Coordinates of C-alpha atoms and ligand atoms in Angstrom, one line a residue:
X1 CA 18.3 -22.4 -1.5
X2 CA 18.8 -19.4 0.8
X3 CA 19.4 -15.9 -0.5
X4 CA 23.1 -15.9 0.6
X5 CA 23.8 -19.0 -1.4
X6 CA 21.8 -17.8 -4.4
X7 CA 23.7 -14.5 -4.3
X8 CA 27.0 -16.4 -4.7
X9 CA 25.9 -19.2 -7.1
X10 CA 22.8 -18.3 -9.0
X11 CA 23.3 -18.3 -12.7
X12 CA 27.0 -18.7 -12.4
X13 CA 29.2 -21.7 -13.4
X14 CA 32.9 -22.3 -13.8
X15 CA 33.8 -21.4 -17.4
X16 CA 34.0 -24.8 -19.2
X17 CA 36.6 -23.7 -21.7
X18 CA 39.2 -22.2 -19.3
X19 CA 38.2 -23.2 -15.7
X20 CA 37.9 -19.6 -14.8
X21 CA 36.1 -19.3 -11.5
X22 CA 34.9 -15.7 -12.0
X23 CA 32.4 -15.0 -14.7
X24 CA 34.1 -13.9 -17.9
X25 CA 33.2 -10.5 -19.5
X26 CA 32.2 -11.4 -23.0
X27 CA 32.7 -8.4 -25.2
X28 CA 31.9 -10.0 -28.6
X29 CA 29.1 -8.3 -30.4
X30 CA 28.6 -11.2 -32.8
X31 CA 28.7 -14.9 -32.7
X32 CA 29.7 -17.7 -35.1
X33 CA 27.0 -19.6 -37.0
X34 CA 27.0 -23.4 -37.3
X35 CA 27.9 -24.8 -40.8
X36 CA 24.2 -25.4 -41.2
X37 CA 23.3 -21.8 -40.5
X38 CA 22.0 -22.4 -36.9
X39 CA 23.2 -21.0 -33.6
X40 CA 23.6 -24.1 -31.5
X41 CA 25.6 -22.2 -28.9
X42 CA 22.7 -19.9 -28.2
X43 CA 24.0 -16.4 -29.2
X44 CA 23.6 -14.6 -32.5
X45 CA 24.2 -10.8 -31.8
X46 CA 24.9 -9.0 -28.5
X47 CA 21.8 -6.8 -28.5
X48 CA 19.6 -10.0 -28.5
X49 CA 21.8 -11.9 -26.0
X50 CA 25.3 -12.0 -24.6
X51 CA 26.8 -14.7 -22.3
X52 CA 27.6 -12.2 -19.5
X53 CA 24.1 -10.6 -19.6
X54 CA 22.6 -14.1 -19.7
X55 CA 24.4 -15.0 -16.5
X56 CA 23.1 -11.8 -14.8
X57 CA 19.6 -12.4 -16.0
X58 CA 19.7 -16.0 -14.7
X59 CA 21.0 -14.7 -11.4
X60 CA 18.3 -12.1 -11.0
X61 CA 15.6 -14.6 -12.0
X62 CA 16.7 -17.0 -9.2
X63 CA 17.2 -14.2 -6.6
X64 CA 13.5 -13.2 -7.1
X65 CA 12.2 -16.7 -7.6
X66 CA 11.0 -16.0 -11.1
X67 CA 11.1 -17.8 -14.5
X68 CA 12.9 -15.2 -16.5
X69 CA 14.6 -11.8 -16.3
X70 CA 15.5 -9.1 -18.8
X71 CA 18.4 -6.7 -18.0
X72 CA 18.5 -3.1 -19.1
X73 CA 21.0 -0.3 -19.2
X74 CA 19.2 1.6 -16.3
X75 CA 16.3 1.2 -14.1
X76 CA 14.7 3.9 -16.2
X77 CA 15.1 1.8 -19.4
X78 CA 13.6 -1.2 -17.6
X79 CA 10.6 0.9 -16.6
X80 CA 10.2 2.3 -20.1
X81 CA 10.2 -1.2 -21.6
X82 CA 7.1 -2.1 -19.5
X83 CA 5.3 1.1 -20.5
X84 CA 6.3 0.7 -24.1
X85 CA 4.5 -2.8 -24.1
X86 CA 1.2 -0.8 -23.7
X87 CA -0.9 0.6 -26.6
X88 CA -3.0 3.8 -26.7
X89 CA -6.1 3.4 -24.7
X90 CA -4.5 1.0 -22.2
X91 CA -4.9 2.2 -18.6
X92 CA -2.3 2.1 -15.9
X93 CA -2.8 2.6 -12.1
X94 CA 0.4 4.0 -10.5
X95 CA 1.3 5.5 -7.1
X96 CA 1.1 9.3 -6.6
X97 CA 4.5 9.0 -4.9
X98 CA 6.3 6.7 -7.5
X99 CA 9.9 7.4 -8.2
X100 CA 10.0 10.9 -9.9
X101 CA 11.5 9.4 -13.1
X102 CA 8.6 6.9 -13.3
X103 CA 6.0 9.7 -12.8
X104 CA 7.8 11.7 -15.5
X105 CA 7.8 8.9 -18.0
X106 CA 4.0 8.4 -17.5
X107 CA 3.2 12.1 -17.6
X108 CA 5.6 13.4 -20.2
X109 CA 6.2 10.4 -22.5
X110 CA 3.4 7.8 -22.3
X111 CA 0.3 9.9 -21.5
X112 CA 0.8 12.1 -24.6
X113 CA 1.0 8.8 -26.6
X114 CA -2.4 7.7 -25.5
X115 CA -1.7 5.6 -22.4
X116 CA -4.2 6.6 -19.7
X117 CA -3.0 6.9 -16.1
X118 CA -4.6 7.1 -12.7
X119 CA -2.3 8.2 -9.9
X120 CA -3.6 6.9 -6.5
X121 CA -2.6 6.5 -2.9
X122 CA -1.3 3.0 -3.3
X123 CA -1.1 2.3 0.4
X124 CA -5.0 2.4 0.4
X125 CA -6.1 -0.7 -1.6
X126 CA -9.7 0.7 -1.8
X127 CA -8.3 3.6 -3.9
X128 CA -6.8 1.1 -6.3
X129 CA -10.1 -0.7 -6.6
X130 CA -11.9 2.6 -7.3
X131 CA -9.4 3.5 -10.0
X132 CA -9.7 0.3 -12.0
X133 CA -11.4 0.4 -15.4
X134 CA -12.1 -2.4 -17.9
X135 CA -9.1 -1.1 -19.9
X136 CA -6.7 -1.4 -16.9
X137 CA -3.7 -3.4 -18.0
X138 CA -1.1 -2.6 -15.4
X139 CA -1.0 -1.8 -11.7
X140 CA 2.4 -0.4 -10.8
X141 CA 3.4 -0.7 -7.1
X142 CA 6.6 0.8 -5.6
X143 CA 7.3 -0.3 -2.0
X144 CA 8.8 1.0 0.2
X145 CA 8.2 4.3 -1.6
X146 CA 10.5 7.2 -1.7
X147 CA 10.9 9.5 0.3
X148 CA 8.4 8.7 3.2
X149 CA 9.0 4.9 2.8
X150 CA 5.3 4.1 2.6
X151 CA 4.5 0.5 2.5
X152 CA 2.0 -1.0 0.0
X153 CA 0.4 -4.4 0.6
X154 CA 1.7 -6.3 -2.5
X155 CA -0.5 -9.4 -2.0
X156 CA -3.7 -7.3 -1.7
X157 CA -3.0 -5.0 -4.6
X158 CA -1.9 -7.9 -6.8
X159 CA -5.2 -9.7 -6.0
X160 CA -7.2 -6.5 -6.9
X161 CA -5.2 -6.1 -10.2
X162 CA -5.9 -9.7 -11.1
X163 CA -9.6 -9.1 -10.5
X164 CA -9.7 -7.2 -13.8
X165 CA -7.0 -9.2 -15.5
X166 CA -4.3 -6.5 -15.1
X167 CA -0.6 -7.3 -14.6
X168 CA 0.8 -6.2 -11.2
X169 CA 4.4 -5.0 -11.2
X170 CA 6.3 -4.1 -8.1
X171 CA 9.3 -1.7 -8.2
X172 CA 11.2 -3.4 -5.4
X173 CA 14.4 -1.3 -5.8
X174 CA 14.4 0.1 -2.2
X175 CA 13.9 -3.4 -0.7
X176 CA 16.2 -5.5 -2.9
X177 CA 15.5 -9.2 -3.3
X178 CA 16.9 -9.6 0.2
X179 CA 14.0 -7.9 2.1
X180 CA 10.9 -8.8 0.1
X181 CA 9.9 -11.3 -2.6
X182 CA 7.0 -9.7 -4.6
X183 CA 6.5 -12.7 -6.9
X184 CA 5.9 -15.0 -4.0
X185 CA 3.3 -12.5 -2.8
X186 CA 1.4 -12.5 -6.1
X187 CA 3.0 -9.8 -8.2
X188 CA 3.5 -10.8 -11.9
X189 CA 6.7 -8.7 -12.5
X190 CA 9.4 -7.2 -10.3
X191 CA 11.4 -4.2 -11.4
X192 CA 14.8 -3.3 -10.0
X193 CA 17.1 -0.3 -10.6
X194 CA 20.2 -2.5 -10.2
X195 CA 22.1 0.8 -10.0
X196 CA 21.1 0.8 -6.3
X197 CA 21.5 -2.2 -3.9
X198 CA 22.2 -4.9 -6.4
X199 CA 25.2 -3.1 -8.0
X200 CA 25.7 -1.7 -4.5
X201 CA 28.9 0.3 -5.0
X202 CA 27.7 3.5 -6.8
X203 CA 29.7 2.6 -9.9
X204 CA 27.2 1.0 -12.4
X205 CA 23.8 1.7 -13.8
X206 CA 21.4 -1.0 -14.7
X207 CA 17.8 -2.2 -14.5
X208 CA 15.9 -5.4 -14.7
X209 CA 12.4 -6.9 -15.0
X210 CA 11.9 -10.3 -13.5
X211 CA 8.8 -12.3 -14.4
X212 CA 6.7 -14.9 -12.5
X213 CA 5.6 -16.5 -15.8
X214 CA 6.7 -16.3 -19.5
X215 CA 4.3 -14.6 -21.9
X216 CA 2.0 -11.6 -21.4
X217 CA 3.7 -8.3 -20.7
X218 CA 7.1 -10.0 -20.1
X219 CA 7.1 -11.5 -23.6
X220 CA 6.7 -7.9 -25.0
X221 CA 9.4 -6.6 -22.6
X222 CA 11.8 -9.3 -23.8
X223 CA 11.1 -8.4 -27.4
X224 CA 11.5 -4.7 -26.7
X225 CA 14.8 -5.2 -25.0
X226 CA 16.3 -6.3 -28.4
X227 CA 14.0 -4.2 -30.6
X228 CA 14.7 -0.9 -28.9
X229 CA 18.2 -1.8 -27.7
X230 CA 18.4 -0.3 -24.2
X231 CA 20.7 -3.1 -23.1
X232 CA 23.5 -3.0 -20.5
X233 CA 27.1 -3.4 -21.6
X234 CA 28.8 -6.7 -20.7
X235 CA 31.1 -5.0 -18.2
X236 CA 28.1 -3.4 -16.5
X237 CA 26.5 -6.8 -16.3
X238 CA 29.7 -8.1 -14.7
X239 CA 29.8 -5.2 -12.1
X240 CA 26.2 -5.9 -11.1
X241 CA 27.0 -9.7 -10.7
X242 CA 30.0 -8.8 -8.7
X243 CA 27.9 -6.6 -6.4
X244 CA 25.2 -9.2 -6.0
X245 CA 27.7 -11.7 -4.4
X246 CA 27.7 -9.6 -1.1
X247 CA 24.1 -8.3 -1.4
X248 CA 22.5 -10.1 1.5
X249 CA 25.3 -9.2 3.9
X250 CA 25.3 -5.5 2.8
X251 CA 21.6 -5.1 3.0
X252 CA 21.4 -6.7 6.4
X253 CA 24.2 -4.5 7.8
X254 CA 22.7 -1.4 6.2
X255 CA 19.3 -2.2 7.8
X256 CA 20.9 -2.6 11.2
X257 CA 22.7 0.7 10.8
X258 CA 19.6 2.5 9.6
X259 CA 17.5 1.2 12.5
X260 CA 20.1 2.7 14.9
X261 CA 20.3 6.0 13.0
X262 CA 16.5 6.2 13.0
X263 CA 16.3 5.6 16.7
X264 CA 18.9 8.3 17.3
X265 CA 17.1 10.8 15.1
X266 CA 13.7 10.0 16.6
X267 CA 15.0 11.1 20.0
X268 CA 16.7 14.4 18.8
X269 CA 15.0 17.7 19.8
X270 CA 15.8 19.3 16.4
X271 CA 14.1 16.5 14.4
X272 CA 10.3 16.9 13.8
X273 CA 9.7 13.5 12.2
X274 CA 11.5 10.4 11.2
X275 CA 10.1 8.3 8.3
X276 CA 11.4 4.7 8.7
X277 CA 9.2 1.5 8.4
X278 CA 11.2 0.0 11.2
X279 CA 9.9 2.5 13.8
X280 CA 6.7 1.4 15.5
X281 CA 5.4 5.0 14.9
X282 CA 5.6 4.5 11.1
X283 CA 2.1 4.0 9.5
X284 CA 3.4 1.0 7.4
X285 CA 5.3 -0.7 10.3
X286 CA 3.0 -3.6 10.9
X287 CA 2.6 -4.4 7.2
X288 CA 6.4 -4.0 6.6
X289 CA 7.0 -6.4 9.6
X290 CA 4.8 -9.0 7.7
X291 CA 5.9 -8.4 4.2
X292 CA 9.7 -7.7 4.6
X293 CA 12.4 -9.6 6.4
X294 CA 14.0 -6.3 7.7
X295 CA 13.2 -2.6 7.2
X296 CA 16.0 -1.6 4.9
X297 CA 18.8 1.0 4.8
X298 CA 16.7 4.0 3.6
X299 CA 15.1 6.7 5.9
X300 CA 14.1 10.3 5.9
X301 CA 13.8 12.9 8.6
X302 CA 12.4 16.3 8.9
X303 CA 14.4 19.0 10.5
X304 CA 12.4 21.5 12.6
X305 CA 12.0 24.8 10.7
X306 CA 12.1 24.2 6.9
X307 CA 14.3 24.3 3.9
X308 CA 17.1 26.5 5.2
X309 CA 17.4 24.5 8.4
X310 CA 17.5 21.2 6.5
X311 CA 20.1 22.6 4.0
X312 CA 22.2 23.8 7.0
X313 CA 22.3 20.3 8.4
X314 CA 23.2 18.8 5.0
X315 CA 26.0 21.4 4.7
X316 CA 27.6 20.3 8.1
X317 CA 27.8 16.5 7.7
X318 CA 31.3 15.2 7.2
X319 CA 30.8 11.5 6.8
X320 CA 27.6 11.5 4.7
X321 CA 28.2 12.6 1.2
X322 CA 25.6 15.1 -0.3
X323 CA 24.5 13.2 -3.3
X324 CA 21.5 11.6 -4.9
X325 CA 20.9 7.8 -5.5
X326 CA 21.2 5.1 -2.8
X327 CA 22.2 1.5 -2.0
X328 CA 26.0 2.0 -2.1
X329 CA 28.5 1.2 0.7
X330 CA 28.9 4.9 1.5
X331 CA 26.2 6.9 3.4
X332 CA 24.5 9.6 1.4
X333 CA 22.3 12.6 2.4
X334 CA 20.0 14.4 0.1
X335 CA 17.6 17.3 0.2
X336 CA 14.9 15.6 -1.9
X337 CA 12.7 18.5 -2.7
X338 CA 15.6 20.2 -4.5
X339 CA 16.1 17.2 -6.8
X340 CA 12.4 16.7 -7.5
X341 CA 11.8 20.3 -8.6
X342 CA 9.0 22.8 -8.1
X343 CA 6.1 20.3 -8.4
X344 CA 7.4 18.2 -5.6
X345 CA 5.1 17.0 -2.7
X346 CA 8.1 16.3 -0.5
X347 CA 8.3 18.5 2.6
X348 CA 11.0 21.2 2.3
X349 CA 12.5 20.3 5.7
X350 CA 13.1 16.7 4.7
X351 CA 16.5 15.0 4.3
X352 CA 16.8 11.5 2.9
X353 CA 19.6 9.2 4.1
X354 CA 21.0 6.2 2.4
X355 CA 22.7 4.4 5.2
X356 CA 25.9 2.7 4.2
X357 CA 28.3 0.2 5.8
X358 CA 30.2 2.6 8.0
X359 CA 30.0 2.0 11.8
X360 CA 26.6 3.2 13.1
X361 CA 28.3 5.1 15.9
X362 CA 30.3 7.1 13.5
X363 CA 27.2 7.9 11.4
X364 CA 25.3 9.0 14.6
X365 CA 28.2 11.1 15.8
X366 CA 28.3 12.9 12.4
X367 CA 24.6 13.6 12.5
X368 CA 24.8 14.7 16.1
X369 CA 27.5 17.3 15.3
X370 CA 25.5 18.4 12.2
X371 CA 22.3 18.9 14.1
X372 CA 24.3 20.8 16.7
Ligands
LIG401 C1 16.8 4.8 -9.1 C2 15.4 4.3 -9.2 C3 14.8 4.1 -10.5 C4 15.5 4.5 -11.8 O1 16.7 3.7 -12.0 P1 18.0 4.4 -12.8 O2 19.0 3.3 -12.8 O3 18.4 5.6 -12.1 O4 17.5 4.7 -14.1 C5 13.5 3.6 -10.5 N1 12.8 3.3 -9.4 C6 13.4 3.5 -8.2 C7 12.6 3.1 -7.0 C8 14.7 4.0 -8.1 O5 15.2 4.3 -6.8

């Protein structure tokens, strides 16, 4: 089935007891035992499983073409469950430009507990090869990566990881299941912050891990979901399911809008650089054209001058909202270096855009007046 059909139907069924067409929000924390002590209806306690969460997990599994999925209360909790599956002495290879919260977990939480980490330029597969050790258990990819939207060759890096028996995970949040399918390219696990495109309306936090096969790291992630309890609420699961129904149409429209905004910015005299994989000038363009079905709704641009010039542009926009996060229906603008703090490698003149579902002409007019 195609993604539009999966987005509407995957995991869902008409409720057999009432005929309800929309997925029910099951709030029960505990479920009745059979007279013989069993749980023939499949649920025992809501931290372990819940019917609404089960529907979301089945939907995410099918959207990514996996065999199983585990949903979490945030993208960060999903990431943490993967790292928590490691033991002291295990080695991880991760991108230097991973999501700042992922870098923080590795540096501040897991490295002090004995997990060894090498940060590499993930877009250069030879650097991944050089970083591998016999103890490498996990190669973490994030593509396209924030905020320069660098593109990593998922198939190539997965092959390299498998050469030493390591698991390859792709944080595919910025692409969503609409634009790339990491499991089909050879990754073992896909991670999503469902807070972004899957939820899609800036009103729910969530995360998920989808697996190509049962067992291995995923079996431990599934066990940790219940053991550590970072589970999403039933209503949050319902909101993500509701968002997913329109996901393919939103992401396609956002990609078209972003392409138009990128082309406008690339021709503006006050703009020093535009970072968008859809532009032929982007270093990852050819790979993105192969690996993705469109180039996505995220882009960044550098205002000539520096921090103050960028801040002045962000202060003047009217339609874009100055806020972090991405993937919602409304367009957002953000001075990334401010969010990432003093250690950031992000250029001070850089502004990140999450392009929403407004008319592209209105977005371009707003940026034109803000750039002056
Ligand atoms: C937002 C984000 C996360 C973290 O997700 P939260 O839901 O904010 O915890 C992880 N990776 C990427 C690429 C993200 O954009």
